[in-house]
CSV table of C-alpha atoms in Angstrom, one decimal:
chain,number,residue,atom,x,y,z
A,1,UNK,CA,0.0,0.0,0.0
A,2,UNK,CA,1.3,3.4,-1.0
A,3,UNK,CA,0.6,6.5,1.0
A,4,UNK,CA,-1.5,9.1,-0.9
A,5,UNK,CA,-3.0,12.4,0.1
A,6,UNK,CA,-6.8,13.0,-0.2
A,7,UNK,CA,-6.4,15.1,-3.3
A,8,UNK,CA,-4.4,12.3,-4.9
A,9,UNK,CA,-7.0,9.7,-4.0
A,10,UNK,CA,-9.7,12.0,-5.4
A,11,UNK,CA,-8.0,12.3,-8.7
A,12,UNK,CA,-7.6,8.5,-8.9
A,13,UNK,CA,-11.4,8.2,-8.2
A,14,UNK,CA,-12.2,10.7,-10.9
A,15,UNK,CA,-10.1,8.6,-13.4
A,16,UNK,CA,-11.8,5.4,-12.2
A,17,UNK,CA,-15.3,7.0,-12.6
A,18,UNK,CA,-14.4,8.2,-16.1
A,19,UNK,CA,-13.1,4.8,-17.1
A,20,UNK,CA,-16.4,3.3,-16.1
A,21,UNK,CA,-18.3,5.7,-18.3
A,22,UNK,CA,-19.4,8.3,-15.7
A,23,UNK,CA,-19.7,11.8,-17.2
A,24,UNK,CA,-20.5,14.9,-15.2
A,25,UNK,CA,-20.9,18.5,-16.2
A,26,UNK,CA,-18.8,19.8,-13.4
A,27,UNK,CA,-17.0,18.8,-10.2
A,28,UNK,CA,-17.1,20.7,-6.9
A,29,UNK,CA,-15.1,20.3,-3.7
A,30,UNK,CA,-14.4,22.0,-0.4
A,31,UNK,CA,-11.4,24.0,0.7
A,32,UNK,CA,-9.2,21.0,1.4
A,33,UNK,CA,-9.1,20.1,-2.3
A,34,UNK,CA,-9.5,23.7,-3.6
A,35,UNK,CA,-6.3,24.9,-1.9
A,36,UNK,CA,-4.3,22.0,-3.5
A,37,UNK,CA,-3.0,23.4,-6.8
A,38,UNK,CA,-2.0,19.9,-8.0
A,39,UNK,CA,-5.6,18.7,-7.7
A,40,UNK,CA,-7.0,21.6,-9.6
A,41,UNK,CA,-4.3,21.2,-12.3
A,42,UNK,CA,-5.1,17.5,-12.6
A,43,UNK,CA,-8.8,18.2,-13.2
A,44,UNK,CA,-7.9,20.9,-15.7
A,45,UNK,CA,-5.5,18.6,-17.6
A,46,UNK,CA,-8.2,16.0,-17.8
A,47,UNK,CA,-10.6,18.5,-19.4
A,48,UNK,CA,-12.9,18.4,-16.4
A,49,UNK,CA,-14.9,21.5,-15.3
A,50,UNK,CA,-14.6,22.3,-11.6
A,51,UNK,CA,-15.9,24.8,-9.1
A,52,UNK,CA,-13.8,24.6,-6.0
A,53,UNK,CA,-14.2,26.4,-2.7
A,54,UNK,CA,-10.9,28.1,-1.6
A,55,UNK,CA,-9.9,29.7,1.7
A,56,UNK,CA,-9.6,33.5,2.1
A,57,UNK,CA,-5.8,33.3,2.0
A,58,UNK,CA,-5.8,31.7,-1.5
A,59,UNK,CA,-3.4,33.6,-3.8
A,60,UNK,CA,-3.8,34.8,-7.4
A,61,UNK,CA,-3.9,37.7,-9.7
A,62,UNK,CA,-6.7,39.8,-11.3
A,63,UNK,CA,-4.4,40.9,-14.1
A,64,UNK,CA,-1.9,38.6,-15.8
A,65,UNK,CA,1.6,39.3,-14.2
A,66,UNK,CA,4.8,39.6,-16.2
A,67,UNK,CA,6.7,36.3,-16.4
A,68,UNK,CA,10.4,36.3,-17.2
A,69,UNK,CA,11.3,33.4,-19.6
A,70,UNK,CA,15.0,33.8,-19.5
A,71,UNK,CA,17.6,35.6,-17.5
A,72,UNK,CA,20.8,37.7,-18.2
A,73,UNK,CA,23.5,36.0,-20.2
A,74,UNK,CA,26.4,37.2,-18.0
A,75,UNK,CA,27.2,34.9,-15.1
A,76,UNK,CA,26.5,36.1,-11.6
A,77,UNK,CA,27.7,34.9,-8.2
A,78,UNK,CA,25.6,32.6,-6.1
A,79,UNK,CA,22.9,30.1,-7.1
A,80,UNK,CA,21.5,30.8,-10.6
A,81,UNK,CA,17.9,31.8,-10.8
A,82,UNK,CA,15.4,29.5,-12.2
A,83,UNK,CA,13.2,30.4,-15.2
A,84,UNK,CA,10.5,31.0,-16.0
A,85,UNK,CA,9.9,33.2,-12.9
A,86,UNK,CA,7.8,36.2,-12.0
A,87,UNK,CA,9.1,39.7,-12.6
A,88,UNK,CA,9.8,42.0,-9.7
A,89,UNK,CA,6.7,43.6,-8.1
A,90,UNK,CA,4.4,41.0,-9.6
A,91,UNK,CA,3.5,39.2,-6.3
A,92,UNK,CA,0.1,37.6,-5.9
A,93,UNK,CA,-2.6,38.7,-3.6
A,94,UNK,CA,-5.1,36.9,-1.2
A,95,UNK,CA,-8.6,36.6,-2.6
A,96,UNK,CA,-9.9,38.2,0.6
A,97,UNK,CA,-7.9,41.3,-0.1
A,98,UNK,CA,-8.9,41.2,-3.8
A,99,UNK,CA,-12.5,41.4,-2.8
A,100,UNK,CA,-11.8,44.3,-0.5
A,101,UNK,CA,-9.4,46.4,-2.6
A,102,UNK,CA,-9.6,45.4,-6.2
A,103,UNK,CA,-11.3,48.0,-8.4
A,104,UNK,CA,-12.9,45.2,-10.5
A,105,UNK,CA,-14.9,44.0,-7.4
A,106,UNK,CA,-15.4,47.4,-5.9
A,107,UNK,CA,-17.1,48.7,-9.0
A,108,UNK,CA,-19.2,45.6,-9.5
A,109,UNK,CA,-22.7,45.4,-8.0
A,110,UNK,CA,-23.7,42.3,-6.1
A,111,UNK,CA,-26.2,40.0,-8.0
A,112,UNK,CA,-28.7,38.3,-5.8
A,113,UNK,CA,-29.8,34.7,-6.2
A,114,UNK,CA,-32.1,32.4,-4.4
A,115,UNK,CA,-29.8,29.4,-3.8
A,116,UNK,CA,-31.9,26.9,-1.8
A,117,UNK,CA,-35.0,26.5,0.3
A,118,UNK,CA,-34.6,25.2,3.9
A,119,UNK,CA,-36.8,24.5,6.9
A,120,UNK,CA,-35.8,28.0,8.0
A,121,UNK,CA,-37.0,29.6,4.8
A,122,UNK,CA,-35.4,30.6,1.5
A,123,UNK,CA,-31.6,31.4,1.5
A,124,UNK,CA,-30.5,34.4,-0.7
A,125,UNK,CA,-26.9,34.9,-1.5
A,126,UNK,CA,-25.2,37.7,-3.5
A,127,UNK,CA,-22.4,36.9,-6.0
A,128,UNK,CA,-19.6,38.8,-7.7
A,129,UNK,CA,-17.1,37.3,-10.2
A,130,UNK,CA,-14.0,38.3,-12.1
A,131,UNK,CA,-11.4,36.8,-14.4
A,132,UNK,CA,-8.6,35.4,-12.2
A,133,UNK,CA,-5.3,33.6,-12.5
A,134,UNK,CA,-4.6,31.4,-9.5
A,135,UNK,CA,-1.1,30.8,-8.2
A,136,UNK,CA,0.3,27.4,-9.1
A,137,UNK,CA,2.8,25.3,-7.1
A,138,UNK,CA,5.6,26.7,-9.1
A,139,UNK,CA,4.6,30.3,-8.2
A,140,UNK,CA,3.4,31.1,-11.8
A,141,UNK,CA,-0.1,32.1,-12.8
A,142,UNK,CA,-2.5,29.6,-14.3
A,143,UNK,CA,-4.5,30.2,-17.4
A,144,UNK,CA,-7.5,32.5,-17.3
A,145,UNK,CA,-10.0,31.3,-14.8
A,146,UNK,CA,-12.9,32.6,-12.7
A,147,UNK,CA,-12.9,33.8,-9.1
A,148,UNK,CA,-16.5,33.9,-7.7
A,149,UNK,CA,-17.4,35.4,-4.3
A,150,UNK,CA,-20.7,34.8,-2.7
A,151,UNK,CA,-22.2,36.5,0.4
A,152,UNK,CA,-25.2,35.6,2.5
A,153,UNK,CA,-27.4,38.6,2.6
A,154,UNK,CA,-28.7,37.9,6.2
A,155,UNK,CA,-25.6,36.6,8.0
A,156,UNK,CA,-22.9,38.3,5.9
A,157,UNK,CA,-21.0,35.0,5.6
A,158,UNK,CA,-18.6,35.2,2.6
A,159,UNK,CA,-17.2,32.2,0.6
A,160,UNK,CA,-14.8,32.1,-2.3
A,161,UNK,CA,-14.8,29.7,-5.3
A,162,UNK,CA,-12.4,29.2,-8.2
A,163,UNK,CA,-13.5,27.6,-11.5
A,164,UNK,CA,-11.6,26.8,-14.7
A,165,UNK,CA,-14.5,28.1,-16.7
A,166,UNK,CA,-15.6,31.7,-17.1
A,167,UNK,CA,-19.2,32.9,-17.6
A,168,UNK,CA,-19.7,33.3,-21.3
A,169,UNK,CA,-17.8,30.2,-22.2
A,170,UNK,CA,-19.9,27.7,-24.2
A,171,UNK,CA,-22.6,26.3,-21.9
A,172,UNK,CA,-21.3,28.2,-18.9
A,173,UNK,CA,-23.2,30.9,-17.1
A,174,UNK,CA,-22.8,32.5,-13.7
A,175,UNK,CA,-26.0,30.8,-12.5
A,176,UNK,CA,-24.6,27.4,-13.5
A,177,UNK,CA,-21.4,28.0,-11.6
A,178,UNK,CA,-23.3,29.2,-8.6
A,179,UNK,CA,-25.6,26.1,-8.7
A,180,UNK,CA,-22.6,23.8,-8.8
A,181,UNK,CA,-20.9,25.7,-6.0
A,182,UNK,CA,-23.8,25.4,-3.5
A,183,UNK,CA,-24.8,21.8,-4.6
A,184,UNK,CA,-22.2,20.4,-2.2
A,185,UNK,CA,-24.2,21.6,0.8
A,186,UNK,CA,-27.0,19.1,0.3
A,187,UNK,CA,-24.4,16.3,0.1
A,188,UNK,CA,-22.8,17.5,3.3
A,189,UNK,CA,-26.2,17.5,5.0
A,190,UNK,CA,-26.6,13.8,4.0
A,191,UNK,CA,-23.3,13.0,5.7
A,192,UNK,CA,-24.3,14.9,8.8
A,193,UNK,CA,-27.6,13.0,9.1
A,194,UNK,CA,-25.8,9.7,8.6
A,195,UNK,CA,-23.3,10.5,11.4
A,196,UNK,CA,-25.8,12.0,13.9
A,197,UNK,CA,-28.7,9.5,13.4
A,198,UNK,CA,-27.4,6.4,11.7
A,199,UNK,CA,-24.0,5.9,13.2
A,200,UNK,CA,-21.8,6.4,10.2
A,201,UNK,CA,-18.9,7.5,12.4
A,202,UNK,CA,-19.5,4.8,15.1
A,203,UNK,CA,-17.0,2.1,14.2
A,204,UNK,CA,-14.0,0.5,15.8
A,205,UNK,CA,-12.6,-2.1,13.5
A,206,UNK,CA,-9.2,-3.6,12.5
A,207,UNK,CA,-9.7,-4.3,8.8
A,208,UNK,CA,-10.9,-2.6,5.6
A,209,UNK,CA,-13.5,-5.3,5.1
A,210,UNK,CA,-15.2,-4.4,8.3
A,211,UNK,CA,-15.1,-0.7,7.5
A,212,UNK,CA,-16.7,-1.3,4.1
A,213,UNK,CA,-19.5,-3.4,5.7
A,214,UNK,CA,-20.2,-0.7,8.2
A,215,UNK,CA,-20.4,2.0,5.5
A,216,UNK,CA,-22.6,-0.3,3.3
A,217,UNK,CA,-25.0,-0.9,6.2
A,218,UNK,CA,-25.2,2.8,7.0
A,219,UNK,CA,-25.9,3.7,3.4
A,220,UNK,CA,-28.6,1.1,3.1
A,221,UNK,CA,-30.1,2.4,6.3
A,222,UNK,CA,-30.1,5.9,4.9
A,223,UNK,CA,-31.7,4.7,1.7
A,224,UNK,CA,-34.4,2.9,3.7
A,225,UNK,CA,-35.1,6.1,5.7
A,226,UNK,CA,-35.3,8.1,2.5
A,227,UNK,CA,-37.8,5.7,0.9
A,228,UNK,CA,-40.0,5.9,4.0
A,229,UNK,CA,-39.8,9.7,4.1
A,230,UNK,CA,-40.8,9.7,0.4
A,231,UNK,CA,-43.7,7.3,1.0
A,232,UNK,CA,-45.2,9.4,3.8
A,233,UNK,CA,-44.4,12.8,2.2
A,234,UNK,CA,-47.6,12.7,0.1
A,235,UNK,CA,-49.7,11.8,3.2
A,236,UNK,CA,-48.2,14.6,5.3
A,237,UNK,CA,-48.7,17.0,2.4
A,238,UNK,CA,-52.5,16.6,2.7
A,239,UNK,CA,-52.3,17.7,6.4
A,240,UNK,CA,-51.1,21.2,6.7
A,241,UNK,CA,-50.3,20.7,10.4
A,242,UNK,CA,-47.7,18.1,9.7
A,243,UNK,CA,-44.1,18.5,8.6
A,244,UNK,CA,-42.4,15.9,6.4
A,245,UNK,CA,-40.7,13.1,8.4
A,246,UNK,CA,-37.1,13.6,9.4
A,247,UNK,CA,-34.4,10.9,9.5
A,248,UNK,CA,-34.5,11.0,13.3
A,249,UNK,CA,-38.3,10.4,13.3
A,250,UNK,CA,-38.0,7.4,10.9
A,251,UNK,CA,-35.2,5.9,13.0
A,252,UNK,CA,-37.1,6.2,16.3
A,253,UNK,CA,-40.3,4.8,14.8
A,254,UNK,CA,-38.5,1.8,13.2
A,255,UNK,CA,-36.6,1.1,16.5
A,256,UNK,CA,-39.9,1.1,18.4
A,257,UNK,CA,-41.5,-1.2,15.8
A,258,UNK,CA,-38.7,-3.7,15.9
A,259,UNK,CA,-38.8,-3.8,19.7
A,260,UNK,CA,-42.6,-4.3,19.7
A,261,UNK,CA,-42.5,-7.2,17.2
A,262,UNK,CA,-40.2,-9.2,19.6
A,263,UNK,CA,-42.1,-8.5,22.8
A,264,UNK,CA,-45.4,-9.7,24.2
A,265,UNK,CA,-48.6,-8.1,22.8
A,266,UNK,CA,-49.1,-6.1,26.0
A,267,UNK,CA,-45.9,-4.1,25.3
A,268,UNK,CA,-47.0,-3.0,21.8
A,269,UNK,CA,-48.4,0.0,23.6
A,270,UNK,CA,-44.8,1.3,23.4
A,271,UNK,CA,-45.0,1.4,19.7
A,272,UNK,CA,-48.3,3.3,19.7
A,273,UNK,CA,-46.8,5.7,22.3
A,274,UNK,CA,-43.9,6.3,20.0
A,275,UNK,CA,-46.1,6.9,17.0
A,276,UNK,CA,-48.2,9.4,19.0
A,277,UNK,CA,-45.0,11.2,20.0
A,278,UNK,CA,-43.8,11.4,16.4
A,279,UNK,CA,-47.1,12.9,15.3
A,280,UNK,CA,-46.9,15.4,18.1
A,281,UNK,CA,-43.3,16.4,17.1
A,282,UNK,CA,-44.3,16.6,13.4
A,283,UNK,CA,-46.8,19.3,14.3
A,284,UNK,CA,-44.2,21.0,16.5
A,285,UNK,CA,-41.7,20.9,13.6
A,286,UNK,CA,-44.3,22.3,11.2
A,287,UNK,CA,-45.0,25.2,13.6
A,288,UNK,CA,-41.2,25.9,14.0
A,289,UNK,CA,-40.6,25.8,10.3
A,290,UNK,CA,-43.4,28.2,9.6
A,291,UNK,CA,-42.1,30.5,12.4
A,292,UNK,CA,-38.5,30.4,11.0
A,293,UNK,CA,-39.7,31.0,7.5
A,294,UNK,CA,-41.8,33.9,8.5
A,295,UNK,CA,-38.8,35.4,10.4
A,296,UNK,CA,-36.5,34.9,7.4
A,297,UNK,CA,-38.9,36.5,5.0
A,298,UNK,CA,-39.4,39.4,7.3
A,299,UNK,CA,-35.7,39.9,7.5
A,300,UNK,CA,-35.3,39.7,3.7
A,301,UNK,CA,-38.2,42.2,3.3
A,302,UNK,CA,-36.4,44.6,5.7
A,303,UNK,CA,-33.4,44.4,3.3
A,304,UNK,CA,-35.7,45.1,0.3
A,305,UNK,CA,-35.5,41.5,-1.1
A,306,UNK,CA,-38.4,39.5,-2.3
A,307,UNK,CA,-37.1,35.9,-2.7
A,308,UNK,CA,-40.0,35.0,-5.1
A,309,UNK,CA,-39.0,37.7,-7.6
A,310,UNK,CA,-35.2,37.5,-7.7
A,311,UNK,CA,-33.2,35.1,-9.8
A,312,UNK,CA,-32.9,31.5,-8.7
A,313,UNK,CA,-30.3,28.9,-9.2
A,314,UNK,CA,-32.4,26.0,-7.9
A,315,UNK,CA,-32.7,23.0,-10.1
A,316,UNK,CA,-35.9,23.0,-12.2
A,317,UNK,CA,-37.3,20.0,-10.2
A,318,UNK,CA,-36.9,22.0,-6.9
A,319,UNK,CA,-37.9,25.4,-8.1
């Protein structure tokens, strides 16, 4: 077994998926992979579109810096300089400072998009973008890419993304890049639910086979919960007082049912009690969601934003 970093493993998985016929329009990743220049270069060399989140101290240029291809012919003392290299006073800048001081960003107005709908109401983020050259491992600029900055209009949270495609390229728009960037959040939510409710991170084993079995069992459990939630979604939709089942609600109900089937008939009351509690909490969750949504919309209204009238990057099936 050879040690490999997570970005190296990710590139190997991308190659494996492509060899098996998997085709995607774009890849997205978090800061761990976005700050690794070799990973982004690997995707670019493979002709893959990516939208990678990067930290605020990620370096690059808004304008192409001057690159020296060769040095003076006369010999000098000391170690010879390597070429190509950046010219003097062509140092890169952090993306956080670019947003704050770059005239390109300062003159550009924020564009608002409705990025997703949550139990707390619609989320609206603002976006700016500019052509950008990221700093590679050799210190030289990459080819022309896109730096996208998004900001939550309510919390003020700011995130930075880099893509090897620029709005205006064939089949590429700002809305598409934004949709790819925020699509990772729903995947992270699935992992959070699996860890908190289904025990994805509860394992102590000594072999890979045991780890794989644990992951398979957890994924099957999550699929089972998703199917039950989908089955009862239509039923709860007919009752305005009920909120769609959560993963926690399905897990508790199934556990109560399994215990009731292996106990005397007199103890089946526990199952009925659990079902009654779930119905009570469904109503409570519905009330809480309505309250949070009302508060969120009120806050957006105070900011002069109508989430139903601004641009949306939600997929057509969700919009």
